[in-house]
């Protein structure tokens, strides 16, 4: 372990979580050991090797699926409130292990320690939500047009749920899916990002302990490891009726098409290109922290990160200067040190993408307000630390139309009424998160109306980044259309069934059809 890792207790955290420093024997996390290739997990914090896992082979995958499908037959028969009790115990374990798991999230992924703790808190929150929901998986009674008949709607477990998650939220997004899937009676197979595999092993160890203590099959929760080729094993597998995939739009196109070919279901959470509209009445005390955190939190590696500020020309100079001034106060460095606002990008490939985006914006005519670049020297040895950049741009720039997973913020003006800003905000292919900063009720309501934001998330006087688990999370257009977490998102993890019961002595047909024998 490096000096940084030792200083912030990473050795102890890994030991508590049951993650070996060099973990070559682990592949599926379900007592299966692989002959697959080795994945090395390096921390972007200091460039040091944290641990190793082996990829899942086709033989490993088949063992996992057999284990999962067998577990489903038992788990689906368990009453939903009892399944909720398992999720409650899991949530309590997360409370006990919030500190070490949060540290691992921060160290392996590179987000700030407070964001790492916050991600584990999201896991706890979704467990609480799911426990209550386990007593509310309600169907409905529907009036029948036929006398002596009643119609009902009920929901059944769907089966094995395949979860493909991204590196930027290495534990929370899995929990959004799995906590709901479990209370619905499903079992889960999880392929975490190969850029953060140790987080998935830690989570698997936690839930495996809960399942063992309750004498339940280990196949209720399974993990597999590897790159897109391992993901293809799931997307092409007819035994998995639902694939929940988080990642890029490019990845989503492949997953969605592949799963659709076999008539499976996809829950897609893909790219974002999120904007904040800033109107003349906006309060700068709200605008500045909302915009800055949205743009630089997690080093701009959130799907809800703020990419664009659309500012009314009458307040443009004032807002621009305030945002630029705030960037001057940001500190960049070791994310485990809570005095730092911004940690590293995930790897060198991400750094190169960031640099290329800045050069592309310049080539298209963008004016750099806050210069970007890669940091070097003591504390930045991993080569993954970059400076957040601000660039004046036009919405029509090709680079602005694409999501860059890095701390690059584009500023642009709008003129006239708020409708003109809404056109700019909607004028990208993605449709995840959006926000307006205004103290004018009419503007807020226009933004939220059917003619307003076309995103799945639309906020007033808060930023684009972050979401509470009580609301459904997801977006439209090239964001994929999926919904996770709160509200009635549970329904995607179940199959709907309509029942008609005839309790009369006759057999009347629907629509008054006569069929006399």
Short mmCIF file of C-alpha atoms in Angstrom, two decimals:
data_model
loop_
_atom_site.label_atom_id
_atom_site.label_comp_id
_atom_site.label_asym_id
_atom_site.label_seq_id
_atom_site.Cartn_x
_atom_site.Cartn_y
_atom_site.Cartn_z
CA UNK A 1 0.00 0.00 0.00
CA UNK A 2 1.17 3.54 -0.78
CA UNK A 3 1.82 6.22 1.81
CA UNK A 4 -1.50 7.87 1.00
CA UNK A 5 -3.39 4.58 1.34
CA UNK A 6 -1.72 3.85 4.67
CA UNK A 7 -2.29 7.38 5.95
CA UNK A 8 -6.01 7.18 5.31
CA UNK A 9 -6.50 3.63 6.57
CA UNK A 10 -7.04 1.80 3.28
CA UNK A 11 -5.31 -1.36 4.45
CA UNK A 12 -7.70 -1.62 7.39
CA UNK A 13 -10.69 -0.77 5.18
CA UNK A 14 -9.87 -3.55 2.71
CA UNK A 15 -9.38 -6.01 5.55
CA UNK A 16 -12.74 -5.12 7.11
CA UNK A 17 -14.46 -5.53 3.75
CA UNK A 18 -12.78 -8.86 3.08
CA UNK A 19 -10.98 -7.58 -0.02
CA UNK A 20 -7.45 -8.94 -0.20
CA UNK A 21 -4.73 -6.56 -1.30
CA UNK A 22 -3.80 -8.95 -4.10
CA UNK A 23 -6.97 -10.86 -4.83
CA UNK A 24 -6.11 -13.09 -7.77
CA UNK A 25 -8.40 -15.91 -6.66
CA UNK A 26 -11.65 -14.00 -6.86
CA UNK A 27 -13.75 -13.91 -9.99
CA UNK A 28 -17.43 -14.43 -9.46
CA UNK A 29 -17.62 -13.81 -5.73
CA UNK A 30 -19.74 -16.94 -5.34
CA UNK A 31 -17.18 -19.54 -4.30
CA UNK A 32 -16.17 -20.07 -7.92
CA UNK A 33 -12.56 -19.51 -8.92
CA UNK A 34 -11.66 -18.54 -12.43
CA UNK A 35 -8.96 -19.36 -14.90
CA UNK A 36 -9.62 -16.06 -16.64
CA UNK A 37 -7.24 -13.21 -17.31
CA UNK A 38 -6.18 -10.88 -14.51
CA UNK A 39 -7.62 -7.38 -14.10
CA UNK A 40 -5.41 -5.05 -12.10
CA UNK A 41 -7.14 -2.26 -10.23
CA UNK A 42 -4.98 0.85 -9.92
CA UNK A 43 -6.08 3.83 -7.88
CA UNK A 44 -6.27 7.10 -9.82
CA UNK A 45 -5.50 8.81 -6.50
CA UNK A 46 -1.84 7.76 -6.42
CA UNK A 47 -1.42 5.35 -9.33
CA UNK A 48 -0.81 2.42 -6.99
CA UNK A 49 -2.03 -1.13 -7.47
CA UNK A 50 -4.86 -1.90 -5.04
CA UNK A 51 -5.65 -5.47 -6.01
CA UNK A 52 -6.27 -7.98 -8.75
CA UNK A 53 -9.26 -10.01 -9.85
CA UNK A 54 -9.68 -12.63 -12.54
CA UNK A 55 -12.13 -12.22 -15.36
CA UNK A 56 -15.12 -14.50 -15.69
CA UNK A 57 -14.76 -17.20 -18.32
CA UNK A 58 -17.65 -18.77 -20.22
CA UNK A 59 -17.43 -21.76 -17.88
CA UNK A 60 -17.54 -19.50 -14.82
CA UNK A 61 -20.51 -17.63 -16.23
CA UNK A 62 -22.46 -20.83 -16.76
CA UNK A 63 -21.86 -21.84 -13.13
CA UNK A 64 -23.07 -18.42 -11.96
CA UNK A 65 -26.23 -18.61 -14.07
CA UNK A 66 -27.04 -22.09 -12.84
CA UNK A 67 -26.59 -20.89 -9.27
CA UNK A 68 -28.74 -17.81 -9.88
CA UNK A 69 -31.59 -19.57 -11.67
CA UNK A 70 -31.78 -22.21 -8.95
CA UNK A 71 -31.84 -19.52 -6.26
CA UNK A 72 -34.66 -17.70 -8.05
CA UNK A 73 -36.97 -20.71 -7.77
CA UNK A 74 -36.63 -20.57 -3.99
CA UNK A 75 -36.46 -16.80 -3.51
CA UNK A 76 -39.57 -15.98 -5.54
CA UNK A 77 -41.67 -18.16 -3.19
CA UNK A 78 -40.57 -16.14 -0.17
CA UNK A 79 -43.19 -13.53 0.86
CA UNK A 80 -42.21 -10.03 -0.20
CA UNK A 81 -42.10 -8.63 3.38
CA UNK A 82 -39.67 -11.40 4.30
CA UNK A 83 -37.54 -10.46 1.33
CA UNK A 84 -37.73 -6.91 2.63
CA UNK A 85 -36.31 -8.12 5.93
CA UNK A 86 -33.23 -9.39 4.08
CA UNK A 87 -32.80 -5.98 2.46
CA UNK A 88 -33.22 -4.34 5.88
CA UNK A 89 -30.39 -6.44 7.27
CA UNK A 90 -28.25 -5.56 4.28
CA UNK A 91 -28.92 -1.86 4.89
CA UNK A 92 -27.90 -2.23 8.51
CA UNK A 93 -24.64 -3.89 7.48
CA UNK A 94 -24.00 -0.95 5.18
CA UNK A 95 -24.51 1.39 8.12
CA UNK A 96 -21.85 -0.52 10.04
CA UNK A 97 -19.46 -0.51 7.08
CA UNK A 98 -20.16 2.94 5.67
CA UNK A 99 -16.71 4.28 6.54
CA UNK A 100 -14.53 1.51 5.03
CA UNK A 101 -16.76 1.08 1.97
CA UNK A 102 -16.87 4.83 1.40
CA UNK A 103 -13.07 4.93 1.59
CA UNK A 104 -12.78 2.14 -0.96
CA UNK A 105 -15.16 3.94 -3.33
CA UNK A 106 -13.10 7.10 -3.01
CA UNK A 107 -9.73 5.38 -3.41
CA UNK A 108 -10.62 3.04 -6.26
CA UNK A 109 -12.75 5.49 -8.25
CA UNK A 110 -11.20 8.82 -7.26
CA UNK A 111 -14.19 10.80 -6.02
CA UNK A 112 -13.97 12.87 -2.86
CA UNK A 113 -14.29 11.03 0.44
CA UNK A 114 -17.52 12.83 1.29
CA UNK A 115 -18.94 11.74 -2.07
CA UNK A 116 -17.77 8.20 -1.33
CA UNK A 117 -19.61 8.25 1.99
CA UNK A 118 -22.58 9.82 0.21
CA UNK A 119 -22.68 6.99 -2.28
CA UNK A 120 -22.87 4.42 0.51
CA UNK A 121 -25.59 6.53 2.13
CA UNK A 122 -27.56 6.25 -1.12
CA UNK A 123 -27.29 2.48 -0.76
CA UNK A 124 -28.65 2.70 2.77
CA UNK A 125 -31.47 5.00 1.66
CA UNK A 126 -32.59 2.73 -1.19
CA UNK A 127 -32.61 -0.21 1.23
CA UNK A 128 -34.94 1.74 3.53
CA UNK A 129 -37.14 2.63 0.57
CA UNK A 130 -37.22 -0.99 -0.60
CA UNK A 131 -38.12 -2.34 2.84
CA UNK A 132 -41.25 -0.20 2.96
CA UNK A 133 -42.03 -1.02 -0.66
CA UNK A 134 -41.92 -4.75 0.10
CA UNK A 135 -45.37 -4.36 1.68
CA UNK A 136 -46.73 -2.23 -1.17
CA UNK A 137 -46.22 -4.18 -4.41
CA UNK A 138 -49.85 -3.53 -5.13
CA UNK A 139 -51.91 -4.48 -8.12
CA UNK A 140 -55.38 -3.06 -8.60
CA UNK A 141 -58.96 -4.22 -8.89
CA UNK A 142 -60.58 -3.23 -12.17
CA UNK A 143 -64.36 -3.04 -12.76
CA UNK A 144 -65.54 -5.65 -15.22
CA UNK A 145 -68.22 -4.96 -17.82
CA UNK A 146 -69.64 -8.44 -17.18
CA UNK A 147 -71.90 -9.22 -14.20
CA UNK A 148 -70.48 -11.66 -11.70
CA UNK A 149 -66.93 -10.97 -12.83
CA UNK A 150 -63.98 -9.18 -11.30
CA UNK A 151 -60.71 -8.15 -12.92
CA UNK A 152 -57.46 -7.86 -11.04
CA UNK A 153 -53.92 -6.90 -11.84
CA UNK A 154 -51.01 -8.49 -10.04
CA UNK A 155 -47.22 -8.46 -10.29
CA UNK A 156 -44.86 -11.43 -10.29
CA UNK A 157 -41.06 -11.70 -10.04
CA UNK A 158 -39.40 -11.52 -13.44
CA UNK A 159 -36.40 -13.80 -12.82
CA UNK A 160 -32.68 -13.14 -13.12
CA UNK A 161 -31.84 -9.43 -13.46
CA UNK A 162 -28.57 -8.58 -15.17
CA UNK A 163 -26.91 -5.37 -13.94
CA UNK A 164 -24.12 -3.62 -15.84
CA UNK A 165 -22.78 -0.63 -13.93
CA UNK A 166 -20.26 2.12 -14.67
CA UNK A 167 -17.14 3.17 -12.78
CA UNK A 168 -18.38 6.59 -11.66
CA UNK A 169 -20.90 5.19 -9.15
CA UNK A 170 -19.31 1.82 -8.43
CA UNK A 171 -21.77 0.78 -5.69
CA UNK A 172 -24.84 3.05 -5.59
CA UNK A 173 -26.30 2.27 -9.01
CA UNK A 174 -26.03 -1.46 -8.34
CA UNK A 175 -27.95 -0.99 -5.10
CA UNK A 176 -30.67 1.08 -6.81
CA UNK A 177 -31.35 -1.95 -8.98
CA UNK A 178 -30.67 -4.83 -6.68
CA UNK A 179 -32.55 -3.60 -3.59
CA UNK A 180 -35.72 -3.24 -5.66
CA UNK A 181 -35.14 -6.44 -7.61
CA UNK A 182 -34.69 -8.40 -4.39
CA UNK A 183 -37.90 -7.24 -2.76
CA UNK A 184 -39.66 -8.04 -6.05
CA UNK A 185 -38.42 -11.64 -5.74
CA UNK A 186 -35.71 -11.47 -8.40
CA UNK A 187 -32.09 -12.52 -8.16
CA UNK A 188 -29.23 -10.47 -9.60
CA UNK A 189 -26.08 -11.00 -11.63
CA UNK A 190 -23.84 -7.93 -11.57
CA UNK A 191 -21.05 -7.00 -13.94
CA UNK A 192 -19.33 -4.02 -12.39
CA UNK A 193 -16.98 -1.79 -14.34
CA UNK A 194 -13.58 -3.36 -14.87
CA UNK A 195 -12.22 0.03 -13.71
CA UNK A 196 -13.58 -0.48 -10.17
CA UNK A 197 -13.91 -4.25 -9.59
CA UNK A 198 -12.90 -4.28 -5.92
CA UNK A 199 -15.97 -2.27 -4.92
CA UNK A 200 -18.18 -5.01 -6.32
CA UNK A 201 -16.28 -7.69 -4.39
CA UNK A 202 -16.74 -5.71 -1.18
CA UNK A 203 -20.49 -5.42 -1.78
CA UNK A 204 -20.74 -9.11 -2.63
CA UNK A 205 -18.97 -10.01 0.60
CA UNK A 206 -21.44 -7.91 2.59
CA UNK A 207 -24.61 -9.38 1.06
CA UNK A 208 -23.14 -12.91 1.07
CA UNK A 209 -22.82 -12.67 4.84
CA UNK A 210 -26.45 -11.61 5.18
CA UNK A 211 -27.67 -14.43 2.93
CA UNK A 212 -25.62 -17.02 4.80
CA UNK A 213 -26.91 -15.83 8.17
CA UNK A 214 -30.46 -16.29 6.90
CA UNK A 215 -29.79 -19.69 5.28
CA UNK A 216 -30.62 -18.36 1.83
CA UNK A 217 -29.01 -19.39 -1.48
CA UNK A 218 -25.85 -17.51 -2.44
CA UNK A 219 -27.19 -17.19 -6.00
CA UNK A 220 -29.57 -14.42 -4.94
CA UNK A 221 -26.61 -12.11 -5.50
CA UNK A 222 -23.85 -12.90 -7.99
CA UNK A 223 -21.01 -10.94 -9.56
CA UNK A 224 -19.02 -11.48 -12.72
CA UNK A 225 -15.89 -9.61 -13.81
CA UNK A 226 -14.45 -8.42 -17.08
CA UNK A 227 -14.88 -6.13 -20.05
CA UNK A 228 -17.63 -5.81 -22.63
CA UNK A 229 -17.15 -9.42 -23.75
CA UNK A 230 -18.32 -10.60 -20.33
CA UNK A 231 -21.26 -8.21 -20.59
CA UNK A 232 -22.19 -9.82 -23.89
CA UNK A 233 -22.67 -13.12 -22.08
CA UNK A 234 -25.55 -11.48 -20.20
CA UNK A 235 -27.06 -9.41 -23.01
CA UNK A 236 -27.38 -12.47 -25.26
CA UNK A 237 -28.63 -14.81 -22.53
CA UNK A 238 -32.33 -15.74 -22.85
CA UNK A 239 -32.34 -16.70 -19.15
CA UNK A 240 -32.02 -13.01 -18.21
CA UNK A 241 -35.31 -11.25 -18.97
CA UNK A 242 -34.07 -7.81 -17.88
CA UNK A 243 -30.75 -6.07 -18.43
CA UNK A 244 -30.19 -2.84 -16.51
CA UNK A 245 -27.22 -1.06 -18.07
CA UNK A 246 -25.56 2.20 -17.09
CA UNK A 247 -22.93 3.75 -19.32
CA UNK A 248 -22.37 5.60 -22.56
CA UNK A 249 -24.92 6.11 -25.30
CA UNK A 250 -22.70 4.06 -27.60
CA UNK A 251 -22.82 1.15 -25.18
CA UNK A 252 -26.57 1.56 -24.73
CA UNK A 253 -27.23 1.28 -28.44
CA UNK A 254 -25.44 -2.06 -28.52
CA UNK A 255 -27.07 -3.41 -25.36
CA UNK A 256 -30.56 -2.22 -26.30
CA UNK A 257 -30.43 -3.72 -29.79
CA UNK A 258 -28.97 -7.02 -28.59
CA UNK A 259 -31.51 -7.52 -25.81
CA UNK A 260 -34.41 -6.45 -28.05
CA UNK A 261 -33.47 -9.10 -30.61
CA UNK A 262 -34.32 -11.77 -28.06
CA UNK A 263 -37.38 -9.83 -26.82
CA UNK A 264 -35.80 -9.12 -23.47
CA UNK A 265 -36.27 -5.87 -21.58
CA UNK A 266 -33.66 -3.16 -21.14
CA UNK A 267 -33.40 -0.47 -18.50
CA UNK A 268 -30.91 2.00 -19.98
CA UNK A 269 -29.27 4.87 -18.09
CA UNK A 270 -26.96 6.52 -20.60
CA UNK A 271 -25.29 9.83 -21.30
CA UNK A 272 -26.25 13.30 -20.15
CA UNK A 273 -25.54 16.78 -21.50
CA UNK A 274 -27.09 18.77 -18.73
CA UNK A 275 -27.73 22.50 -18.68
CA UNK A 276 -28.69 25.13 -16.13
CA UNK A 277 -30.68 28.09 -17.42
CA UNK A 278 -29.86 31.26 -15.50
CA UNK A 279 -32.47 34.00 -15.80
CA UNK A 280 -32.25 37.71 -14.88
CA UNK A 281 -33.95 37.11 -11.51
CA UNK A 282 -31.70 34.24 -10.45
CA UNK A 283 -30.08 34.47 -7.01
CA UNK A 284 -26.28 34.23 -7.32
CA UNK A 285 -26.05 32.71 -3.83
CA UNK A 286 -27.90 29.71 -5.29
CA UNK A 287 -26.47 29.81 -8.80
CA UNK A 288 -22.76 29.69 -7.95
CA UNK A 289 -22.62 26.64 -5.64
CA UNK A 290 -25.19 24.78 -7.74
CA UNK A 291 -23.34 25.36 -11.00
CA UNK A 292 -19.84 24.83 -9.65
CA UNK A 293 -20.57 21.61 -7.77
CA UNK A 294 -22.56 20.35 -10.74
CA UNK A 295 -19.63 20.98 -13.05
CA UNK A 296 -16.68 19.81 -10.92
CA UNK A 297 -18.19 17.29 -8.47
CA UNK A 298 -16.73 13.81 -9.07
CA UNK A 299 -14.36 15.66 -11.46
CA UNK A 300 -17.21 16.05 -13.92
CA UNK A 301 -17.71 12.28 -14.13
CA UNK A 302 -21.39 12.15 -13.26
CA UNK A 303 -24.07 11.50 -15.84
CA UNK A 304 -25.87 14.44 -14.18
CA UNK A 305 -22.83 16.74 -14.22
CA UNK A 306 -23.52 20.28 -15.41
CA UNK A 307 -22.05 20.67 -18.89
CA UNK A 308 -23.68 23.92 -20.03
CA UNK A 309 -24.71 27.23 -18.46
CA UNK A 310 -27.28 29.09 -20.56
CA UNK A 311 -27.23 32.64 -19.18
CA UNK A 312 -29.44 35.60 -20.04
CA UNK A 313 -27.42 38.32 -21.75
CA UNK A 314 -28.48 40.95 -19.18
CA UNK A 315 -26.73 39.08 -16.34
CA UNK A 316 -24.14 37.18 -18.36
CA UNK A 317 -21.09 39.21 -17.31
CA UNK A 318 -22.05 39.12 -13.62
CA UNK A 319 -22.69 35.38 -13.62
CA UNK A 320 -19.58 34.61 -15.68
CA UNK A 321 -17.35 36.57 -13.34
CA UNK A 322 -18.85 34.94 -10.26
CA UNK A 323 -18.37 31.43 -11.65
CA UNK A 324 -14.81 32.15 -12.78
CA UNK A 325 -14.04 33.60 -9.36
CA UNK A 326 -15.40 30.51 -7.63
CA UNK A 327 -13.17 28.27 -9.77
CA UNK A 328 -10.21 30.17 -8.41
CA UNK A 329 -11.07 28.88 -4.92
CA UNK A 330 -11.17 25.19 -5.84
CA UNK A 331 -8.54 22.83 -4.50
CA UNK A 332 -7.48 19.75 -6.45
CA UNK A 333 -5.75 16.78 -4.91
CA UNK A 334 -6.01 13.56 -2.94
CA UNK A 335 -9.79 12.99 -2.60
CA UNK A 336 -9.34 11.18 0.72
CA UNK A 337 -8.21 14.53 2.16
CA UNK A 338 -11.44 16.38 2.83
CA UNK A 339 -9.92 19.81 2.28
CA UNK A 340 -9.79 19.06 -1.46
CA UNK A 341 -12.82 19.72 -3.65
CA UNK A 342 -11.76 17.71 -6.70
CA UNK A 343 -10.02 14.39 -7.16
CA UNK A 344 -8.63 12.71 -10.27
CA UNK A 345 -10.21 11.42 -13.44
CA UNK A 346 -10.53 7.66 -13.55
CA UNK A 347 -7.55 6.95 -15.82
CA UNK A 348 -5.19 8.29 -18.48
CA UNK A 349 -7.67 7.54 -21.27
CA UNK A 350 -10.13 9.89 -19.57
CA UNK A 351 -7.41 12.54 -19.32
CA UNK A 352 -6.70 12.27 -23.03
CA UNK A 353 -10.40 12.58 -23.84
CA UNK A 354 -10.58 15.71 -21.67
CA UNK A 355 -7.59 17.29 -23.41
CA UNK A 356 -8.95 16.47 -26.86
CA UNK A 357 -12.31 18.05 -25.98
CA UNK A 358 -10.67 21.31 -24.93
CA UNK A 359 -8.68 21.47 -28.16
CA UNK A 360 -11.81 20.68 -30.18
CA UNK A 361 -13.73 23.49 -28.45
CA UNK A 362 -10.92 25.92 -29.22
CA UNK A 363 -10.80 24.83 -32.84
CA UNK A 364 -14.54 25.45 -33.18
CA UNK A 365 -14.15 29.01 -31.90
CA UNK A 366 -14.55 28.60 -28.15
CA UNK A 367 -12.99 31.18 -25.85
CA UNK A 368 -11.20 29.75 -22.81
CA UNK A 369 -12.11 31.58 -19.59
CA UNK A 370 -10.47 29.17 -17.17
CA UNK A 371 -7.55 27.23 -18.62
CA UNK A 372 -7.52 23.47 -18.26
CA UNK A 373 -4.55 21.16 -18.23
CA UNK A 374 -2.97 18.21 -16.46
CA UNK A 375 -1.40 18.68 -13.05
CA UNK A 376 2.02 17.21 -12.29
CA UNK A 377 4.44 17.06 -9.41
CA UNK A 378 4.08 15.91 -5.83
CA UNK A 379 0.63 14.53 -5.11
CA UNK A 380 -0.24 14.23 -8.79
CA UNK A 381 1.96 11.26 -9.70
CA UNK A 382 -0.91 9.21 -11.13
CA UNK A 383 -1.21 11.65 -14.03
CA UNK A 384 -5.00 11.69 -13.66
CA UNK A 385 -5.47 15.10 -12.01
CA UNK A 386 -6.75 17.85 -14.31
CA UNK A 387 -7.85 21.46 -13.88
CA UNK A 388 -11.55 22.24 -14.38
CA UNK A 389 -11.97 24.38 -17.49
CA UNK A 390 -14.55 26.98 -18.49
CA UNK A 391 -15.08 27.78 -22.16
CA UNK A 392 -17.42 30.27 -23.83
CA UNK A 393 -19.10 28.35 -26.64
CA UNK A 394 -22.12 28.01 -28.86
CA UNK A 395 -24.67 25.27 -28.36
CA UNK A 396 -24.19 24.31 -32.01
CA UNK A 397 -20.52 23.37 -31.56
CA UNK A 398 -20.03 19.69 -32.30
CA UNK A 399 -18.08 19.16 -29.09
CA UNK A 400 -20.82 20.82 -27.04
CA UNK A 401 -23.34 18.42 -28.52
CA UNK A 402 -21.43 15.48 -27.08
CA UNK A 403 -20.92 14.43 -23.47
CA UNK A 404 -17.34 14.68 -22.25
CA UNK A 405 -16.89 12.88 -18.94
CA UNK A 406 -14.62 15.52 -17.44
CA UNK A 407 -14.79 18.94 -15.69
CA UNK A 408 -15.39 21.13 -18.76
CA UNK A 409 -18.13 23.75 -18.46
CA UNK A 410 -19.49 25.61 -21.49
CA UNK A 411 -20.99 29.08 -21.06
CA UNK A 412 -23.41 30.57 -23.59
CA UNK A 413 -25.87 33.45 -23.79
CA UNK A 414 -29.57 33.57 -24.52
CA UNK A 415 -31.61 36.60 -25.45
CA UNK A 416 -35.24 37.51 -24.96
CA UNK A 417 -37.71 35.24 -23.19
CA UNK A 418 -37.04 32.02 -21.29
CA UNK A 419 -38.52 30.00 -24.15
CA UNK A 420 -35.37 30.80 -26.14
CA UNK A 421 -33.22 29.32 -23.39
CA UNK A 422 -35.38 26.20 -23.26
CA UNK A 423 -34.84 25.68 -26.98
CA UNK A 424 -31.07 25.75 -26.39
CA UNK A 425 -31.31 23.46 -23.40
CA UNK A 426 -33.35 20.91 -25.36
CA UNK A 427 -31.14 21.28 -28.42
CA UNK A 428 -28.90 18.29 -27.68
CA UNK A 429 -29.38 14.57 -28.23
CA UNK A 430 -29.34 13.69 -24.52
CA UNK A 431 -32.18 14.26 -22.08
CA UNK A 432 -31.19 13.39 -18.53
CA UNK A 433 -31.06 16.33 -16.11
CA UNK A 434 -31.86 20.02 -16.38
CA UNK A 435 -32.34 23.03 -14.13
CA UNK A 436 -33.46 26.63 -14.14
CA UNK A 437 -32.40 29.34 -11.73
CA UNK A 438 -35.16 31.92 -11.42
CA UNK A 439 -37.32 33.74 -8.91
CA UNK A 440 -40.04 34.31 -11.51
CA UNK A 441 -42.87 31.79 -11.08
CA UNK A 442 -43.98 32.03 -14.70
CA UNK A 443 -40.52 31.12 -15.95
CA UNK A 444 -40.30 28.17 -13.58
CA UNK A 445 -43.69 26.85 -14.65
CA UNK A 446 -42.89 27.25 -18.35
CA UNK A 447 -39.70 25.28 -17.77
CA UNK A 448 -41.66 22.48 -16.09
CA UNK A 449 -44.53 22.43 -18.58
CA UNK A 450 -45.08 20.07 -21.51
CA UNK A 451 -43.37 22.67 -23.71
CA UNK A 452 -40.45 23.07 -21.30
CA UNK A 453 -37.54 20.81 -20.45
CA UNK A 454 -37.51 17.52 -22.37
CA UNK A 455 -35.36 15.81 -19.71
CA UNK A 456 -36.32 13.11 -17.26
CA UNK A 457 -35.20 15.39 -14.42
CA UNK A 458 -36.13 19.08 -14.30
CA UNK A 459 -35.17 21.17 -11.26
CA UNK A 460 -35.91 24.72 -10.13
CA UNK A 461 -33.29 26.60 -8.11
CA UNK A 462 -31.09 23.57 -7.56
CA UNK A 463 -28.44 22.19 -9.87
CA UNK A 464 -28.50 19.25 -12.26
CA UNK A 465 -26.22 17.00 -10.25
CA UNK A 466 -27.43 14.51 -7.71
CA UNK A 467 -30.86 13.07 -7.00
CA UNK A 468 -32.85 11.73 -4.07
CA UNK A 469 -33.75 8.05 -4.20
CA UNK A 470 -37.46 8.74 -3.62
CA UNK A 471 -37.95 9.97 -7.18
CA UNK A 472 -37.57 7.96 -10.36
CA UNK A 473 -34.13 8.56 -11.87
CA UNK A 474 -33.53 8.55 -15.61
CA UNK A 475 -33.88 10.44 -18.84
CA UNK A 476 -35.21 10.62 -22.36
CA UNK A 477 -33.83 10.65 -25.91
CA UNK A 478 -30.29 9.27 -26.06
CA UNK A 479 -30.26 8.89 -22.27
CA UNK A 480 -32.22 5.71 -22.91
CA UNK A 481 -35.63 6.21 -21.29
CA UNK A 482 -34.99 4.00 -18.26
CA UNK A 483 -36.07 4.77 -14.70
CA UNK A 484 -34.39 3.50 -11.54
CA UNK A 485 -34.69 4.01 -7.80
CA UNK A 486 -37.89 5.63 -6.49
CA UNK A 487 -41.53 6.21 -7.38
CA UNK A 488 -42.93 3.17 -9.24
CA UNK A 489 -39.62 2.13 -10.81
CA UNK A 490 -40.07 -1.26 -9.12
CA UNK A 491 -42.49 -2.29 -11.85
CA UNK A 492 -39.72 -2.85 -14.39
CA UNK A 493 -38.37 -5.67 -12.22
CA UNK A 494 -41.68 -7.56 -12.33
CA UNK A 495 -44.07 -8.97 -14.89
CA UNK A 496 -47.62 -7.72 -14.99
CA UNK A 497 -50.53 -10.15 -15.09
CA UNK A 498 -54.21 -9.38 -15.58
CA UNK A 499 -56.70 -11.81 -14.00
CA UNK A 500 -60.41 -12.16 -14.68
CA UNK A 501 -62.46 -14.21 -12.22
CA UNK A 502 -66.01 -15.36 -12.99
CA UNK A 503 -67.89 -16.00 -9.74
CA UNK A 504 -71.32 -16.27 -11.43
CA UNK A 505 -73.17 -19.31 -12.82
CA UNK A 506 -73.10 -17.92 -16.36
CA UNK A 507 -70.45 -17.34 -19.01
CA UNK A 508 -71.16 -13.95 -20.56
CA UNK A 509 -68.58 -12.92 -23.15
CA UNK A 510 -66.92 -9.54 -23.35
CA UNK A 511 -68.37 -6.83 -25.59
CA UNK A 512 -71.75 -8.60 -25.45
CA UNK A 513 -70.73 -11.28 -27.98
CA UNK A 514 -73.23 -14.16 -28.28
CA UNK A 515 -72.03 -17.71 -28.70
CA UNK A 516 -74.90 -20.13 -28.17
CA UNK A 517 -74.45 -23.89 -28.30
#
